Amino acid sequence: MSESNDIDEGFYSRQLYVLGHEAMRRMGTANVLIAGMRGLGVEIAKNVILSGVKSVTVQDEGLAEWMDFSSQFFLLASHLGQNRALSSLSRLSALNPHVHVSAHTGPLKETLLQQFQVVVLTDSSLDDQQRFGTFCHSNGIKLIVADTKGLCGQLFCDFGEEFEVLDTDGETPASAMIDHITKADPGVVTCIEQRHGFVDGSTVSLSEVCGMTKLNSYGPVDIKVLGPDSFSICDTSSFSEYKKGGVATEVKKSKILQFKPLDEALVDPELLVMTDYGKMTKHQTLHLAFQALHGFVKRVGRLPKPRSQSDAELLVAMVTELNKVSHLDQLDEDVVQSLSFTACGDLAPVNAFIGGLAAQEVMKACTGKFTPLQQWLYFDALECLPEGNGGEGEELTESTCSPRGSRYDGQTAVFGSGFQERLGEQKYFLVGAGAIGCELLKNFALIGLGAGEGGHITVTDMDSIERSNLNRQFLFRSQDIGRQKSEVAAQAVRVMNPNMNITAHQNRLDPDSEQVYGHTFFMGLDGVAAALDNVQARVYLDGRCVQHQRPMLEGGTLGSKGHTLVVVPHLTESYGPAKTGSQNAIPLCTLKNFPHRIEHTLQWARDQFEGLYKQAAEHVNLYFRDAAGFLERTLSRGEAEALEVLECVWGGVGGQRPQGWEDCVGWARRQWETLYNNDIAQLLHCFPSDQLTRSGLPFWSGAKRCPHPLTFDPSNTTHMDYVVAAANLYGQIYGIVGTRDSSAIRSILETVHIPAFTPKSTVKIHLTDKEMEEERESGHLDTGRLEELQKKLSSPPVNSAALQMHPIDFEKDDDNNFHIDYIVAASNLRAENYDIPTADRHKSKLIAGRIIPAIATTTAAVAGLMCVELYKLVQGHRKISSYRSSYINLAVQYCVLSEPLGPQRFTKTYNLEITGLFYGNAVLYDGSNHTERLVKSVSDVVSLVTKIEVPQHLHMLEMFPSFAEDKDCETVPPIRYLFR
């Protein structure tokens, strides 16, 4: 990309939907320097390289040591004693073939910085930050400073005196259909939608307004929101009367931001951006503590030793001295002490979070896309430390936190050696090895989760690697395309940490896999991590975790947005049941007859694809397999649906079956005529353009756009695109080879006969889904035709094996399979019917393919936050205040971490009673059906109880009591359960 400025859409597919083509092109011209190749530096470099800048230079004078291995995922044991930048170079270069990556092992100098548009400093001294900050600010170089110390992180941005933000948030401009405009000063616009989506100060342009047509050429106008469905605009008192129609579309404006150089920003508390509003005092204190930490290193020559009380006292004294100038109302000395105790630590999850944020700031600096950080951000996860005095396990001392020449030394410096052993013993189940899954596995390997004696990671993902994955699923390379994600990911993390105990599965997690992931499997786990891309799978996994009382880490992303949730049995709320999405479903009558947005025509095109090229072929094959059974099942589904299905089957086995390529082209041409001319003519016959409603208002108004038929033109590119794609797809389901040769297809089209069409007065057009459903239930249909089809299909052809069809599964990421070709052409032709603005291939692919926009930066940050919560789970924290749910939007640097909600509580008494105990066994009496069962253990009883009227999404909060040791005990009081 950097050489030709062409974008590799296959590689950058999902990121393009976050940034857009223009931002990607601008990024393809940027040269970036990243100084420091410890864990944070390599995390930033990884994300920036994946993003697609022109070049990245990584600089580091230092040599690899064991302390680096707790977070530097591209170092191997063989690199010990070698330069960190050179050791990381080959694996960084392999991330993205479009980005030139080089290493610089000398010191940072101004002459080096001049070669770059963006400079990132990590693991740098405050003196260097100020020195290079002044230089960058005066030379128009964007500067980003990122640092982590143990459980705390810091981020700073300076993009110069004037920095233009071309798109502040990356959101699609809001639009609303207009219902009415008053003739007044100011004019008031009322929208059809209940919520127009605009905010005060928004700028909109008006188009397609009938009557008050001057507004169509008026240009952007600032609005004032009056209500959820109304807003005021300019003075319309001198304009013509409003008649109907119109669309208001948001006009996005660029914004100029000013930044202070680092030395000035250091003393400006107004530039501190909060990430956790419950920690405002902590983060204000951290701003001084990080400065004092640099002073400590300058004075002592090292960072404070882990758990050293004397070093902590010195750091507190230095912060107190700094506060004489800053005058903070509250100085949190506990935070300073904790920072001192843990500053030697180097934690992969914290680096992942800060590194994700920092890399996003690099992308903003390169592109002007999204709003950059202004200017300081602090993060801490000090609640990961043991609750109370030591919590579970060993007491943290200088001795227990001292280095041991281990790859985990950077982590042991924070949590101690005992905690490291507990991490190694964990048994975790990771569901999903996609973008978040790869990042989680990287973090698992670095922290040593399941890498000790008795520990284990099980990862399952049924998908194989595609080229579009490579831009954000960083464990995969081009040579891995086609291989199973879980297998490749497991191999990759074993390279990072050879001690990893990991097993890869390719199973879908659903009720069909409960023989594999059953009661015994879940009860053997310490926890579960969900890296899934759909709500239904999350809900199912959440239910399994609740049923077996296992904690779950859950996270997701949508472009620059991300969230995390930690589910702790009996302590926090669970993910919960799926929220119905019916309110977002497009009504069938809208799709069929009254589309008014491009989303409607794209969904219609997708439905056409499924019906013509998949369902029809599947029905025919089912018929060939068992004709009698198929007819019986089809007729049992109701006459209306049966008629539709049998017509489809007859088309595939009767006289309409194509015999060659010419027949496929003829079918495609007739299909075009039916969809874009005849059906529209029929609709206008039923509802003419001047039709009035019973109340005397125009029928074609508001959300109903009056359509017009199209006339086929072989010289029209879209018309031909439809025929080419439709004919080839039709040929594929019959095993007929087609062609893309447009001239050859035009020659065939000259011979195709198009029957004349006359609209029918007997056709009924449904105005609502309710009307459609009532029609289906009324039985008013051509029963004679249904009986005719039954008779024709009662005896399948003798050569049915040769007539088998080939259903097509929609695949959005293959640009040569005609799938997206068909969708784009079919949708845009229908949009032309209804005068709806068309969509290009890129947008059509996003909507019709239901693509989830994704970018590596958000993924890294979310995985980092999930693993921060993992630390707390392994610590065994029991205070809900120790945990954090999070929502982030890196486009606007919005990061909110908050205490999770507690569980809803329900009390339910079951009439279950142990009526006898003997020889360690128990008799359980169920009063609801007066039966007795012999059970051998508490777990048997719990398993039994969960099968008796206990919904899967309820947590059991009070466990079954242990059986009495007294073998002669005859009765036990009824057992009471508390569920949530």
Short mmCIF file of N, CA and C in Angstrom, two decimals, residues 828-894:
data_model
loop_
_atom_site.label_atom_id
_atom_site.label_comp_id
_atom_site.label_asym_id
_atom_site.label_seq_id
_atom_site.Cartn_x
_atom_site.Cartn_y
_atom_site.Cartn_z
N ASN A 828 -28.90 -1.84 -5.82
CA ASN A 828 -28.86 -0.50 -6.43
C ASN A 828 -29.93 -0.32 -7.51
N LEU A 829 -30.28 -1.39 -8.20
CA LEU A 829 -31.38 -1.29 -9.17
C LEU A 829 -32.71 -1.03 -8.46
N ARG A 830 -32.92 -1.71 -7.34
CA ARG A 830 -34.15 -1.47 -6.58
C ARG A 830 -34.11 -0.06 -5.96
N ALA A 831 -32.94 0.37 -5.52
CA ALA A 831 -32.82 1.74 -5.01
C ALA A 831 -33.16 2.75 -6.11
N GLU A 832 -32.75 2.45 -7.34
CA GLU A 832 -33.08 3.33 -8.47
C GLU A 832 -34.59 3.35 -8.71
N ASN A 833 -35.23 2.19 -8.57
CA ASN A 833 -36.70 2.14 -8.67
C ASN A 833 -37.36 3.15 -7.74
N TYR A 834 -36.84 3.27 -6.54
CA TYR A 834 -37.48 4.07 -5.49
C TYR A 834 -36.76 5.39 -5.24
N ASP A 835 -35.85 5.77 -6.10
CA ASP A 835 -35.09 7.03 -5.94
C ASP A 835 -34.40 7.11 -4.58
N ILE A 836 -33.83 6.00 -4.18
CA ILE A 836 -33.03 5.94 -2.95
C ILE A 836 -31.57 6.07 -3.36
N PRO A 837 -30.79 6.91 -2.69
CA PRO A 837 -29.36 6.99 -3.03
C PRO A 837 -28.70 5.62 -2.96
N THR A 838 -27.94 5.28 -3.98
CA THR A 838 -27.33 3.95 -4.05
C THR A 838 -26.12 3.87 -3.12
N ALA A 839 -25.61 2.65 -2.97
CA ALA A 839 -24.44 2.40 -2.12
C ALA A 839 -23.35 1.76 -2.95
N ASP A 840 -22.10 2.14 -2.68
CA ASP A 840 -21.00 1.52 -3.40
C ASP A 840 -20.75 0.10 -2.89
N ARG A 841 -19.84 -0.57 -3.51
CA ARG A 841 -19.58 -1.97 -3.18
C ARG A 841 -19.13 -2.11 -1.73
N HIS A 842 -18.30 -1.19 -1.27
CA HIS A 842 -17.77 -1.26 0.08
C HIS A 842 -18.88 -1.19 1.12
N LYS A 843 -19.76 -0.21 0.98
CA LYS A 843 -20.86 -0.08 1.94
C LYS A 843 -21.85 -1.23 1.81
N SER A 844 -22.13 -1.63 0.59
CA SER A 844 -23.07 -2.74 0.37
C SER A 844 -22.57 -4.02 1.03
N LYS A 845 -21.28 -4.26 0.90
CA LYS A 845 -20.68 -5.45 1.50
C LYS A 845 -20.80 -5.42 3.02
N LEU A 846 -20.60 -4.24 3.61
CA LEU A 846 -20.71 -4.09 5.06
C LEU A 846 -22.11 -4.45 5.55
N ILE A 847 -23.13 -3.87 4.88
CA ILE A 847 -24.50 -4.05 5.35
C ILE A 847 -25.03 -5.43 5.02
N ALA A 848 -24.93 -5.82 3.76
CA ALA A 848 -25.48 -7.12 3.36
C ALA A 848 -24.70 -8.29 3.96
N GLY A 849 -23.39 -8.10 4.11
CA GLY A 849 -22.56 -9.16 4.70
C GLY A 849 -22.58 -9.16 6.20
N ARG A 850 -23.29 -8.19 6.79
CA ARG A 850 -23.40 -8.06 8.25
C ARG A 850 -22.01 -8.13 8.89
N ILE A 851 -21.11 -7.37 8.29
CA ILE A 851 -19.72 -7.35 8.75
C ILE A 851 -19.62 -6.52 10.02
N ILE A 852 -18.87 -7.02 10.98
CA ILE A 852 -18.60 -6.27 12.20
C ILE A 852 -17.28 -5.53 12.00
N PRO A 853 -17.30 -4.20 11.92
CA PRO A 853 -16.05 -3.45 11.77
C PRO A 853 -15.11 -3.78 12.93
N ALA A 854 -13.83 -3.89 12.63
CA ALA A 854 -12.88 -4.29 13.68
C ALA A 854 -11.52 -3.67 13.41
N ILE A 855 -10.80 -3.43 14.49
CA ILE A 855 -9.47 -2.84 14.39
C ILE A 855 -8.63 -3.38 15.54
N ALA A 856 -7.34 -3.57 15.28
CA ALA A 856 -6.47 -4.26 16.24
C ALA A 856 -6.34 -3.51 17.56
N THR A 857 -6.40 -2.17 17.50
CA THR A 857 -6.18 -1.37 18.71
C THR A 857 -7.25 -1.64 19.77
N THR A 858 -8.51 -1.63 19.35
CA THR A 858 -9.61 -1.88 20.29
C THR A 858 -9.52 -3.29 20.83
N THR A 859 -9.21 -4.23 19.96
CA THR A 859 -9.11 -5.62 20.38
C THR A 859 -8.05 -5.80 21.46
N ALA A 860 -6.89 -5.19 21.26
CA ALA A 860 -5.81 -5.30 22.24
C ALA A 860 -6.21 -4.70 23.57
N ALA A 861 -6.85 -3.52 23.52
CA ALA A 861 -7.25 -2.85 24.76
C ALA A 861 -8.28 -3.66 25.53
N VAL A 862 -9.26 -4.21 24.81
CA VAL A 862 -10.31 -5.01 25.47
C VAL A 862 -9.72 -6.27 26.10
N ALA A 863 -8.85 -6.97 25.37
CA ALA A 863 -8.22 -8.18 25.92
C ALA A 863 -7.39 -7.84 27.14
N GLY A 864 -6.71 -6.69 27.11
CA GLY A 864 -5.94 -6.28 28.28
C GLY A 864 -6.81 -6.08 29.50
N LEU A 865 -7.94 -5.40 29.33
CA LEU A 865 -8.85 -5.18 30.45
C LEU A 865 -9.45 -6.49 30.96
N MET A 866 -9.74 -7.43 30.06
CA MET A 866 -10.26 -8.72 30.49
C MET A 866 -9.25 -9.44 31.37
N CYS A 867 -7.97 -9.36 31.01
CA CYS A 867 -6.95 -10.07 31.78
C CYS A 867 -6.62 -9.36 33.09
N VAL A 868 -6.87 -8.05 33.15
CA VAL A 868 -6.78 -7.37 34.44
C VAL A 868 -7.80 -7.97 35.41
N GLU A 869 -9.02 -8.22 34.91
CA GLU A 869 -10.04 -8.85 35.76
C GLU A 869 -9.68 -10.29 36.08
N LEU A 870 -8.97 -10.94 35.16
CA LEU A 870 -8.51 -12.31 35.42
C LEU A 870 -7.60 -12.35 36.64
N TYR A 871 -6.71 -11.39 36.77
CA TYR A 871 -5.86 -11.32 37.96
C TYR A 871 -6.71 -11.35 39.23
N LYS A 872 -7.80 -10.61 39.24
CA LYS A 872 -8.64 -10.51 40.43
C LYS A 872 -9.34 -11.84 40.73
N LEU A 873 -9.76 -12.51 39.65
CA LEU A 873 -10.40 -13.81 39.85
C LEU A 873 -9.43 -14.81 40.46
N VAL A 874 -8.21 -14.82 39.95
CA VAL A 874 -7.21 -15.75 40.49
C VAL A 874 -6.83 -15.36 41.93
N GLN A 875 -6.84 -14.08 42.21
CA GLN A 875 -6.59 -13.63 43.59
C GLN A 875 -7.70 -14.10 44.53
N GLY A 876 -8.90 -14.36 43.97
CA GLY A 876 -10.02 -14.77 44.81
C GLY A 876 -10.74 -13.60 45.45
N HIS A 877 -10.72 -12.44 44.80
CA HIS A 877 -11.36 -11.25 45.37
C HIS A 877 -12.85 -11.50 45.60
N ARG A 878 -13.34 -11.05 46.75
CA ARG A 878 -14.75 -11.24 47.09
C ARG A 878 -15.49 -9.91 47.29
N LYS A 879 -14.81 -8.80 47.05
CA LYS A 879 -15.47 -7.51 47.14
C LYS A 879 -15.85 -7.07 45.73
N ILE A 880 -17.12 -6.73 45.56
CA ILE A 880 -17.56 -6.30 44.22
C ILE A 880 -16.87 -5.01 43.81
N SER A 881 -16.45 -4.21 44.79
CA SER A 881 -15.76 -2.95 44.50
C SER A 881 -14.38 -3.17 43.88
N SER A 882 -13.87 -4.40 43.96
CA SER A 882 -12.56 -4.69 43.38
C SER A 882 -12.64 -4.90 41.87
N TYR A 883 -13.83 -5.21 41.36
CA TYR A 883 -13.97 -5.57 39.95
C TYR A 883 -14.41 -4.36 39.12
N ARG A 884 -14.19 -4.46 37.81
CA ARG A 884 -14.55 -3.38 36.91
C ARG A 884 -15.18 -3.94 35.63
N SER A 885 -16.32 -3.37 35.27
CA SER A 885 -16.83 -3.48 33.91
C SER A 885 -16.33 -2.26 33.15
N SER A 886 -16.23 -2.36 31.86
CA SER A 886 -15.67 -1.23 31.12
C SER A 886 -16.40 -1.02 29.81
N TYR A 887 -16.41 0.24 29.39
CA TYR A 887 -16.86 0.62 28.05
C TYR A 887 -15.84 1.62 27.51
N ILE A 888 -15.34 1.36 26.33
CA ILE A 888 -14.34 2.26 25.74
C ILE A 888 -14.76 2.63 24.33
N ASN A 889 -14.41 3.84 23.93
CA ASN A 889 -14.56 4.27 22.55
C ASN A 889 -13.28 5.01 22.18
N LEU A 890 -12.38 4.31 21.51
CA LEU A 890 -11.08 4.89 21.22
C LEU A 890 -11.15 6.01 20.19
N ALA A 891 -12.28 6.12 19.47
CA ALA A 891 -12.42 7.20 18.50
C ALA A 891 -12.43 8.56 19.19
N VAL A 892 -12.96 8.61 20.38
CA VAL A 892 -13.04 9.88 21.11
C VAL A 892 -12.31 9.78 22.44
N GLN A 893 -11.50 8.76 22.60
CA GLN A 893 -10.74 8.49 23.83
C GLN A 893 -11.65 8.56 25.06
N TYR A 894 -12.72 7.76 24.98
CA TYR A 894 -13.69 7.68 26.06
C TYR A 894 -13.52 6.31 26.71
#
